[in-house]
Each structure stands twice: as C-alpha cells, then as structure tokens.
GROMACS .gro file of C-alpha atoms in nm:
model
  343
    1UNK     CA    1   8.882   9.727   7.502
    2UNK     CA    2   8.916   9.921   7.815
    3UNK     CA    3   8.751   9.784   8.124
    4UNK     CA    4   8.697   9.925   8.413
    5UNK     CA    5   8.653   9.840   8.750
    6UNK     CA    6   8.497  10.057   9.010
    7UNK     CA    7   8.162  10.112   9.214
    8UNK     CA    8   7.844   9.997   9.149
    9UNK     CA    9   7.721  10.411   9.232
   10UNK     CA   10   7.887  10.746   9.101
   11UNK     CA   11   8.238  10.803   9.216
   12UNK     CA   12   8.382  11.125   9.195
   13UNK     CA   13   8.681  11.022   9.029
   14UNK     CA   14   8.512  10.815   8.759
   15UNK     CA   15   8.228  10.890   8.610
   16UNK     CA   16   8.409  11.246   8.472
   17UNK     CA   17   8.640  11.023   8.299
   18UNK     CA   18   8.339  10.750   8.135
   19UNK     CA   19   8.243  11.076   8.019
   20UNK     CA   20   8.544  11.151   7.811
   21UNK     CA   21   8.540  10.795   7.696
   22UNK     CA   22   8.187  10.815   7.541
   23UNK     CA   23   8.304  11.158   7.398
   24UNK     CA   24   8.586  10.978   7.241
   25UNK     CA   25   8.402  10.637   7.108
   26UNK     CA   26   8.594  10.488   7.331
   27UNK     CA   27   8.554  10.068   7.369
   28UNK     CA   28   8.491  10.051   7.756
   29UNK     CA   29   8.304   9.853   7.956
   30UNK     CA   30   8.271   9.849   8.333
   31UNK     CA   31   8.169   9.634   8.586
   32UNK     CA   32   8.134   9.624   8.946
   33UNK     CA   33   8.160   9.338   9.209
   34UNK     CA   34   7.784   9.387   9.229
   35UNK     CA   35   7.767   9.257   8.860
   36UNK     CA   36   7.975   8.958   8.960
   37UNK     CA   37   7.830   8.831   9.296
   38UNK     CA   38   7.474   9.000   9.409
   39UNK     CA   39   7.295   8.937   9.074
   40UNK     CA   40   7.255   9.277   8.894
   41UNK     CA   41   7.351   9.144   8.565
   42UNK     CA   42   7.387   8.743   8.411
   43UNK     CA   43   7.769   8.687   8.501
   44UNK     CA   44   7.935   8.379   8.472
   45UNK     CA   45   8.362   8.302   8.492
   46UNK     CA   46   8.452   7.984   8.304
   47UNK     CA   47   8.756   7.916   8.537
   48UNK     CA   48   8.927   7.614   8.249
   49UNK     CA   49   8.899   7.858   7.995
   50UNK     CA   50   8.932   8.216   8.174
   51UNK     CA   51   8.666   8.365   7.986
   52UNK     CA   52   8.435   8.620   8.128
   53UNK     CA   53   8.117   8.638   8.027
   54UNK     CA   54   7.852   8.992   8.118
   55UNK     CA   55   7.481   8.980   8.027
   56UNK     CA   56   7.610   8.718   7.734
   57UNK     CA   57   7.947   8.900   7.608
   58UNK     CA   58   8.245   8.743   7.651
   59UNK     CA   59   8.506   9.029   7.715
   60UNK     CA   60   8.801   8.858   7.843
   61UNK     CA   61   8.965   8.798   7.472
   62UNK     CA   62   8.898   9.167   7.424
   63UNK     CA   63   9.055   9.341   7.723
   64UNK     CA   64   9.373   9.575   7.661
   65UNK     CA   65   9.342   9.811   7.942
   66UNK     CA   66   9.260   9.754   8.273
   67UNK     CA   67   9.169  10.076   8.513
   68UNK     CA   68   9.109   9.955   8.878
   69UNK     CA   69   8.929  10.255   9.067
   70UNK     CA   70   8.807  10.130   9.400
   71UNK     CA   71   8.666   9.798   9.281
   72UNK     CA   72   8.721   9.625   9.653
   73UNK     CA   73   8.510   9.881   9.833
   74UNK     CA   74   8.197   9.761   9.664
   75UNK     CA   75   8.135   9.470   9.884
   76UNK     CA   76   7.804   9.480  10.037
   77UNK     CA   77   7.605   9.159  10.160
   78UNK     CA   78   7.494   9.262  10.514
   79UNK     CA   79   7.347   8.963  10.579
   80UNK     CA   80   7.414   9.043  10.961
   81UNK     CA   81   7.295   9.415  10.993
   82UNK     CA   82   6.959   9.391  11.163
   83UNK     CA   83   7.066   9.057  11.353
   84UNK     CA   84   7.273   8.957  11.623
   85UNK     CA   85   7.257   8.591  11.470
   86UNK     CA   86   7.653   8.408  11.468
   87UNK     CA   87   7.600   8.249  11.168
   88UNK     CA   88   7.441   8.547  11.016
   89UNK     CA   89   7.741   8.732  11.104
   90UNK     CA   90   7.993   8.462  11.024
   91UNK     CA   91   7.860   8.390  10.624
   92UNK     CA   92   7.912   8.751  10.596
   93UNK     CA   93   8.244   8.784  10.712
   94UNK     CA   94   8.311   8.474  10.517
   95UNK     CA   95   8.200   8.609  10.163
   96UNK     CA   96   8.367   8.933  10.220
   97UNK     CA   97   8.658   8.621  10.185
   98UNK     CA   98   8.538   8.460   9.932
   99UNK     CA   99   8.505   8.773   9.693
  100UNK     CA  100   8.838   8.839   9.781
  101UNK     CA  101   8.950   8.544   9.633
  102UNK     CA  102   8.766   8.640   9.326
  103UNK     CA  103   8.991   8.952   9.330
  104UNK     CA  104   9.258   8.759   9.336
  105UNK     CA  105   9.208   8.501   9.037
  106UNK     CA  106   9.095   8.839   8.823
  107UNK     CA  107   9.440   8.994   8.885
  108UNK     CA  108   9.592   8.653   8.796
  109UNK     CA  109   9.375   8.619   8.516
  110UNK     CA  110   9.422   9.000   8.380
  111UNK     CA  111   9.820   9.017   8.482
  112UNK     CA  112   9.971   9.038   8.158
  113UNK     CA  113   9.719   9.334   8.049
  114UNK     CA  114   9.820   9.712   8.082
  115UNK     CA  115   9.721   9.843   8.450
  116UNK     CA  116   9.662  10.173   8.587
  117UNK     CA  117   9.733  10.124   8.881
  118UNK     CA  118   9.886   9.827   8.859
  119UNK     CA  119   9.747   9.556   9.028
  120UNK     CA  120  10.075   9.484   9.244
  121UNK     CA  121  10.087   9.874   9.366
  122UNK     CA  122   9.715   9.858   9.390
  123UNK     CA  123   9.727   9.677   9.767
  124UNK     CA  124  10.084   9.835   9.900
  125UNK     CA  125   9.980  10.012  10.187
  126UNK     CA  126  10.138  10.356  10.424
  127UNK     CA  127  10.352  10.097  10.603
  128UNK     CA  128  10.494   9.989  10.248
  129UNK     CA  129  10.578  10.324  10.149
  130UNK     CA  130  10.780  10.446  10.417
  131UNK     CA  131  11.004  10.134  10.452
  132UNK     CA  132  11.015  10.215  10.036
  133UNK     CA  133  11.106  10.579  10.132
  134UNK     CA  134  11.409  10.552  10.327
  135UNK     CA  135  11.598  10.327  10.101
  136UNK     CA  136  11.517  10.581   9.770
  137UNK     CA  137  11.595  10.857   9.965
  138UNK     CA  138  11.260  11.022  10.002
  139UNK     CA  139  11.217  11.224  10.332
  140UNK     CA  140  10.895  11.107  10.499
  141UNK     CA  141  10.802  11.229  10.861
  142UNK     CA  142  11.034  11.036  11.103
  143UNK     CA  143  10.727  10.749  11.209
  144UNK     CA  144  10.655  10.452  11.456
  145UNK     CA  145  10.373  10.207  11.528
  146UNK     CA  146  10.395  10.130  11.925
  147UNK     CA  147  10.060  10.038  12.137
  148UNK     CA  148  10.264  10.126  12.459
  149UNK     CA  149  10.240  10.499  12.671
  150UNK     CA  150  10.592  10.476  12.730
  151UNK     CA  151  10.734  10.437  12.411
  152UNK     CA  152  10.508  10.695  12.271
  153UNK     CA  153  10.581  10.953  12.555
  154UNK     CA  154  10.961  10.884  12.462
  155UNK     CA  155  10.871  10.951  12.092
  156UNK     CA  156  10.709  11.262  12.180
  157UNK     CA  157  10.955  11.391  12.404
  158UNK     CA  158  11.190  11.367  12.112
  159UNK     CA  159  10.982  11.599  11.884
  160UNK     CA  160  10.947  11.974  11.971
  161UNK     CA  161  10.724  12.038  11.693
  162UNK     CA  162  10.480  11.820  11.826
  163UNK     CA  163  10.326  11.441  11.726
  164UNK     CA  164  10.044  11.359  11.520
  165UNK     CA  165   9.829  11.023  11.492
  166UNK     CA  166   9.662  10.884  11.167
  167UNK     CA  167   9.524  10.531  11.062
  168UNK     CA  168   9.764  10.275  10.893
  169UNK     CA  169   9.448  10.207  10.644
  170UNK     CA  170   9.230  10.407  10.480
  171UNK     CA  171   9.007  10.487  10.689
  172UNK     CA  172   8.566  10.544  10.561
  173UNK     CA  173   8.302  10.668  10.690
  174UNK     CA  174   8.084  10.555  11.012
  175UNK     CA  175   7.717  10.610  10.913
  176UNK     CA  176   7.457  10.642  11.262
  177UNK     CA  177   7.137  10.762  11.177
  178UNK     CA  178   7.137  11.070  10.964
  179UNK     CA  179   7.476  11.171  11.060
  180UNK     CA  180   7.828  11.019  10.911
  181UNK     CA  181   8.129  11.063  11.105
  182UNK     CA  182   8.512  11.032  10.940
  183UNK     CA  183   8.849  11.015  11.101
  184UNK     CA  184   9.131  11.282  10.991
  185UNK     CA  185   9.512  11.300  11.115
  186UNK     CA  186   9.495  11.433  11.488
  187UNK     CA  187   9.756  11.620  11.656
  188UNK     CA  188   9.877  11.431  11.986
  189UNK     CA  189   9.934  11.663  12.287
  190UNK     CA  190  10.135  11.531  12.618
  191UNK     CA  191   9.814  11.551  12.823
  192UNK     CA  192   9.612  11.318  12.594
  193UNK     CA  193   9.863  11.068  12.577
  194UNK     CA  194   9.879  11.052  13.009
  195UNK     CA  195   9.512  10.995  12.976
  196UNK     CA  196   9.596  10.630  12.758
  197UNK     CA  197   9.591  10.340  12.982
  198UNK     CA  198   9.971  10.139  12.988
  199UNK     CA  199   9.872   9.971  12.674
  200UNK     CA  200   9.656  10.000  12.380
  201UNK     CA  201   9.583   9.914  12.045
  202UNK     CA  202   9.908   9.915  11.791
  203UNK     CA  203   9.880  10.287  11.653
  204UNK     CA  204  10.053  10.445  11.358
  205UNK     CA  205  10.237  10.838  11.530
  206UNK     CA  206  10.437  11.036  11.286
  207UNK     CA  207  10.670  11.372  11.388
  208UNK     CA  208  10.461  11.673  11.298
  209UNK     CA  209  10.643  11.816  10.977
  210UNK     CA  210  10.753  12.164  11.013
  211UNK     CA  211  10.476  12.334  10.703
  212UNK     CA  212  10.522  12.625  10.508
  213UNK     CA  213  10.239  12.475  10.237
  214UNK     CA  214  10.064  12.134  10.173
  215UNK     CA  215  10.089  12.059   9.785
  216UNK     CA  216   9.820  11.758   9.639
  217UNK     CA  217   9.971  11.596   9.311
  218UNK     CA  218   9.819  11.349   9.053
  219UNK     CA  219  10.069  11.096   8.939
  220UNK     CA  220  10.015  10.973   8.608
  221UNK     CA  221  10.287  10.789   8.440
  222UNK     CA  222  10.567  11.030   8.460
  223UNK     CA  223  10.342  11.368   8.470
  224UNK     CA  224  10.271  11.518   8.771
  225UNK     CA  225  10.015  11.760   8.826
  226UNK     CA  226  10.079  11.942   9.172
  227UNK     CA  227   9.870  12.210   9.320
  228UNK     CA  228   9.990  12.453   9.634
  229UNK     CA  229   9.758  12.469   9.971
  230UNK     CA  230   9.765  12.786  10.077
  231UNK     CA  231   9.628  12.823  10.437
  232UNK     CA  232   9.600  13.159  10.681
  233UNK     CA  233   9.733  13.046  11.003
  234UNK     CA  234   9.417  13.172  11.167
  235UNK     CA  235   9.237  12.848  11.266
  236UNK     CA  236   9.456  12.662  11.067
  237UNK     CA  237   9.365  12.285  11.137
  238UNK     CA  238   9.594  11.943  11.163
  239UNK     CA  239   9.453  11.815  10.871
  240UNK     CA  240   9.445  11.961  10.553
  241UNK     CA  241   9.067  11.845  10.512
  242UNK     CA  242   8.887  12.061  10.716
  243UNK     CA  243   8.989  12.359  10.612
  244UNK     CA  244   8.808  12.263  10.221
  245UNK     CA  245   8.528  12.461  10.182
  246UNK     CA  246   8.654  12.770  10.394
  247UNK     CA  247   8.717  13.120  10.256
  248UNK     CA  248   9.068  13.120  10.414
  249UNK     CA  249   9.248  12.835  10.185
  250UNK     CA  250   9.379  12.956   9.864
  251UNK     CA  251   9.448  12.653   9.559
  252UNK     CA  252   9.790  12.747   9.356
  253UNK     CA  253   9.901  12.568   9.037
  254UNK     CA  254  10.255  12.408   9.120
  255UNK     CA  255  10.592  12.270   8.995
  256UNK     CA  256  10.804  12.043   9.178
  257UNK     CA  257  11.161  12.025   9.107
  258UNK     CA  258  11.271  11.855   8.814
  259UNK     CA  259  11.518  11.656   9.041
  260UNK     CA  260  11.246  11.575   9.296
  261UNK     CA  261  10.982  11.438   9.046
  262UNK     CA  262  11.290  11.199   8.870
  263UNK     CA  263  11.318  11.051   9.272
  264UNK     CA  264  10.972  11.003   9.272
  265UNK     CA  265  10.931  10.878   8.961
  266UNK     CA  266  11.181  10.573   9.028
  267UNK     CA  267  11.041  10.511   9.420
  268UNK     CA  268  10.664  10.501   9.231
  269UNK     CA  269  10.802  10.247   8.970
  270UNK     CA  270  10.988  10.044   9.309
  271UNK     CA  271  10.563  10.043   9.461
  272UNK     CA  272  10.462   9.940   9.069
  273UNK     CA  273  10.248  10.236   9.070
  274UNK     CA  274  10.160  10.423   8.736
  275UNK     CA  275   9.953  10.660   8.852
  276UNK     CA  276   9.839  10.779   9.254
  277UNK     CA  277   9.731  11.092   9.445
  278UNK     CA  278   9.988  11.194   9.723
  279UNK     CA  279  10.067  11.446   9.925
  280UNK     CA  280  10.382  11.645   9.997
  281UNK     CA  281  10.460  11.938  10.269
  282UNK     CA  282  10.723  12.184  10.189
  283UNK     CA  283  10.906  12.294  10.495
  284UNK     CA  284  10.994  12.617  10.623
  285UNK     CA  285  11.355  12.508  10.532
  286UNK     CA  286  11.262  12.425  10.170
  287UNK     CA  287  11.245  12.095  10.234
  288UNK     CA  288  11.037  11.864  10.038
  289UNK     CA  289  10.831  11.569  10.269
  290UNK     CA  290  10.629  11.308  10.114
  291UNK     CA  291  10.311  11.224  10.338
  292UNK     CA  292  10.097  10.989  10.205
  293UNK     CA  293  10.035  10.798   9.881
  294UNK     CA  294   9.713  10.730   9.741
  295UNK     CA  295   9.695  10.477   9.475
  296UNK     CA  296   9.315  10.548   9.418
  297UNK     CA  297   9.295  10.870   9.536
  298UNK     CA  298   9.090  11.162   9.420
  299UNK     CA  299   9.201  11.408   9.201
  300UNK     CA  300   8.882  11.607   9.124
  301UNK     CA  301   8.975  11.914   9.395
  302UNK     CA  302   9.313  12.029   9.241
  303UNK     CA  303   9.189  11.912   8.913
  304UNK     CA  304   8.909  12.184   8.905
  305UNK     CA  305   9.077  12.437   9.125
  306UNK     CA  306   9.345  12.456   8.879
  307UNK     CA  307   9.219  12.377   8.509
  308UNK     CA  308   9.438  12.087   8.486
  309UNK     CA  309   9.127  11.819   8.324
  310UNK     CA  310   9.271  11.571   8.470
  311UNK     CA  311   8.932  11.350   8.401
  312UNK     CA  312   9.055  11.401   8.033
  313UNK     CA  313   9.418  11.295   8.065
  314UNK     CA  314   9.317  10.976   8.224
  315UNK     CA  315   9.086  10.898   7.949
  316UNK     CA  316   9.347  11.003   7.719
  317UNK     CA  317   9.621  10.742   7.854
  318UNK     CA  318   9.347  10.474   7.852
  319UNK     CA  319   9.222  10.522   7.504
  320UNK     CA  320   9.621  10.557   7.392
  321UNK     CA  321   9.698  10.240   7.553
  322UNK     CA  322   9.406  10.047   7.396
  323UNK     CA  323   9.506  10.177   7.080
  324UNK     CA  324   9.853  10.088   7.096
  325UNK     CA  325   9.812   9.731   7.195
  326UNK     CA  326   9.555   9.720   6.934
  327UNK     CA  327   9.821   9.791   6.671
  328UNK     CA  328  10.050   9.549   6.827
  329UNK     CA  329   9.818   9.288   6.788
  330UNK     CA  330   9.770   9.358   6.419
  331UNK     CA  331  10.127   9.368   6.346
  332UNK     CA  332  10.197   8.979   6.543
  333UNK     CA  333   9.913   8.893   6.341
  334UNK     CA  334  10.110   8.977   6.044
  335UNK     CA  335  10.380   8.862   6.127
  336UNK     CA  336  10.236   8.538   6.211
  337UNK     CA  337  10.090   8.510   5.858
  338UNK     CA  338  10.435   8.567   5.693
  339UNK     CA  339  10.619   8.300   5.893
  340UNK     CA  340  10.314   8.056   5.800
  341UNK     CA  341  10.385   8.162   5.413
  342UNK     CA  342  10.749   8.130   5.426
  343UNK     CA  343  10.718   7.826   5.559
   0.00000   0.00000   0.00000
C-alpha cells in the first residue's frame, strides 16, 4: 500500500498525482492530521502494538510506500483566534506541540518503509543546505545571518552586485480580510539598511548572484527535470515569482550538465533527499549556483510549461516501489517456508 500524507484540502502538487493512482488501481490511501486529531474520521494509534487504525482499517501492516507532501502544514485548532484569553492562546500553542510529537512517533513508527522524501531530509532546512554545499563543492551565493547594521553594511560593501534578503523558513501567507499578503526575496539597497536601527532581528542576506537565467528542476531519484526562466530585462523583478503570469517570461525545457547533476545527486543523497524542487541561476560566466532546495516543493509550473507529466512520474515511482516491496515480501515468505521444510 501507498499512503500518503498531505492536506486535508486540494494541493496543487497532489491531487494530479491521486489521479494517476486511481488511473492505475493503485492501493493508496491518504490521510491528513485532520483525520488523526480534529475528528473527521474514527482514528485510533495502538502505541504497544503500532497499529493504525482509519474509520476501522488497520493499515499499518500494509504500508510499503510512504509519500510525505506537506503533512505538518495542516495544523489548525485556533482555539485563540477570536480571543485574547492566555490560556486560550497557550492550549493552542501547546497542541501545535503535541501533534508534533505525533509526527515524530509516525516517522519512528514508519522508518524502515520506502520514503519520498525521506523523512530525515524532510525537516533539513536553507541553513542545512548551505553548510552541506560548501563541503560537496556546490557553489551557493556567498551568505550570512547577522541582526547587526554594521556587519551587514560590511557585507554589503563587499558585494558590487548588490545584497538580497530572504526568510531562513518557508515563509506562508498572511490572510487580513479579503486580501493575503506573501513575502518574496528582496533586494537590499545601502539606503534601506541606514534606515535599520543598531540591532535587529537575526536575518538571513545572501550576495546577489550575477543571472543570465533562473532554471526550476524536479528532483526525483536520480532524474532531473529542469526548465529555463527566460526573463526580458524590462521590469525584471528580484524574485523570480512575480514575474509568473506576465507576457515577458518565456519557460524553456533544460539539461544540466551531466557532471553537475552526478554533484547533485551525491550532496541530495548527503540531505537524504529522494526527490525536491530547487532552484539554480546560471551566471553570465557559465557558472552554475544552487539557490534554494525545496523538499516539498511544487512542480506543477515547469511540469505543464514543458510537457514533462511530472504528476505521472511520481505516481509511477510510487506504484513501482509498492510493487517491488510487494514481491520482496513474497519471496521472504518463501523462503521462510523452505527453511521451515528443511528443517
């Protein structure tokens, strides 16, 4: 069986794929922390025994395949929206604990299954990857985390090409009202940064990279599926983001260097990763600099812009897997029953 674990709602990135699974028969089943914790289905761990039982199935015996897609962001009690009550607000920060801990036991419990991602890479975060970076010998932009004016006015002084700012986490949305607001990578000019008081908030500042295109590649287990950014410089922004959705940005299928993708490869399997989005900027220099790694990202963008179905390919892998450690099963099974006869 496959099971997945994602949001209680649609998710870009995969309902395409449930899709292919029904198309294929697939065995899949999904559930959502919702299912677990805020009583949308009858759920119930036995912790002595590890089984798992959904709306009266146990599924834990049957569970080859594991695909984690954004599981932890469906944590919703707001017990403390419309109140300014302490306790209120302190029982909600302390489940948000609790159902990490829940997390936790299911990785424990689930560890020796196949993962994609798996669940060791799943929690690695930017910091991770550039300390990673350096020792495999991937270029990354030059990068520092200081909450002081003067060290950052020394690390801008020290990059002609300019400085740009971006959150250590993944960052979501702020929802006001009717209107949602969403933080992107910023460029850092001289004059903002004498406007900051002597100290602030630890902030993540990276060298601005030098861009002759931005490429977006799906990682999936030793295939990478890259697509080329093309951008007119007129009005070109900071962030890759905003320009989606314009008529001057231009999406190009793309091969990395066969060289390149072995690196990557190797640094992905250091971070336990199987499969992530990432992005890489190649400079005017022909340089190649990794930006950021995703290991839940979205794929659907380059997917469509480029007929690579990648929706397909990760159903695909999953069904593959399932299949395979079905067959191994059968075969220990068999061999079990000889070693019983000869003896």
């Amino acid at each position: 069986m496959i099971l997945i674990l994602s949001y209680d709602w649609y998710e870009q990135g995969t309902d395409p794929v449930i899709d292919w699974l029904i198309y294929q028969k697939a065995d899949f089943a999904k559930i959502t922390i919702n299912d677990l914790v805020n009583r949308t289905n009858d759920a119930r761990i036995n912790i002595n025994t590890g089984e798992i039982w959904i709306n009266g199935v146990e599924i834990s015996h049957k569970v080859n395949v594991i695909w984690f897609r954004r599981f932890e962001h469906d944590i919703s009690f707001n017990f403390s929206k419309k109140t300014d009550d302490p306790i209120l607000k302190q029982a909600d920060s302390e489940l948000q604990l609790e159902i990490r801990e829940l997390m936790q036991f299911l990785f424990q419990r689930f560890k020796k299954k196949t993962w994609m991602p798996h669940y060791l890479g799943i929690n690695t975060n930017k910091l991770d990857h550039i300390f990673l970076a350096k020792k495999r010998g991937i270029k990354m932009p030059e990068t520092i985390i200081c909450n002081n004016k003067t060290d950052l006015l020394s690390f801008y002084e020290q990059h002609q090409n300019g400085i740009i700012m971006k959150p250590i986490r993944h960052s979501g949305y702020f929802i006001k009202g009717e209107k949602t607001f969403s933080i992107y990578t910023n460029s850092v000019k001289k004059s903002f940064i004498e406007t900051l008081p002597d100290y602030f908030t630890a902030t993540l500042f990276q060298q601005k990279v030098d861009s002759k295109m931005e490429i977006r590649v799906f990682y999936i287990d030793g295939s990478f599926y890259a697509t080329a950014i093309i951008i007119t410089e007129v009005n070109k922004e900071t962030d890759v983001k905003l320009s989606f959705g314009t008529d001057n940005i231009n999406w190009i299928p793309y091969e990395l260097p066969q060289n390149y993708k072995l690196h990557l490869t190797q640094f992905f399997e250091d971070l336990h990763l199987n499969t992530c989005s990432f992005d890489v900027i190649l400079t005017h220099n022909d340089e190649y600099v990794l930006l950021d790694i995703n290991p839940v990202g979205q794929y659907t963008a380059p997917s469509n812009k480029c007929n690579y179905k990648i929706e397909q390919k990760i159903a695909n892998w999953l069904v593959e897997k399932d299949e395979k450690e079905i067959e191994n099963h059968h075969i220990q099974q068999k061999d079990a029953r000889r070693s019983s006869i000869n003896v």
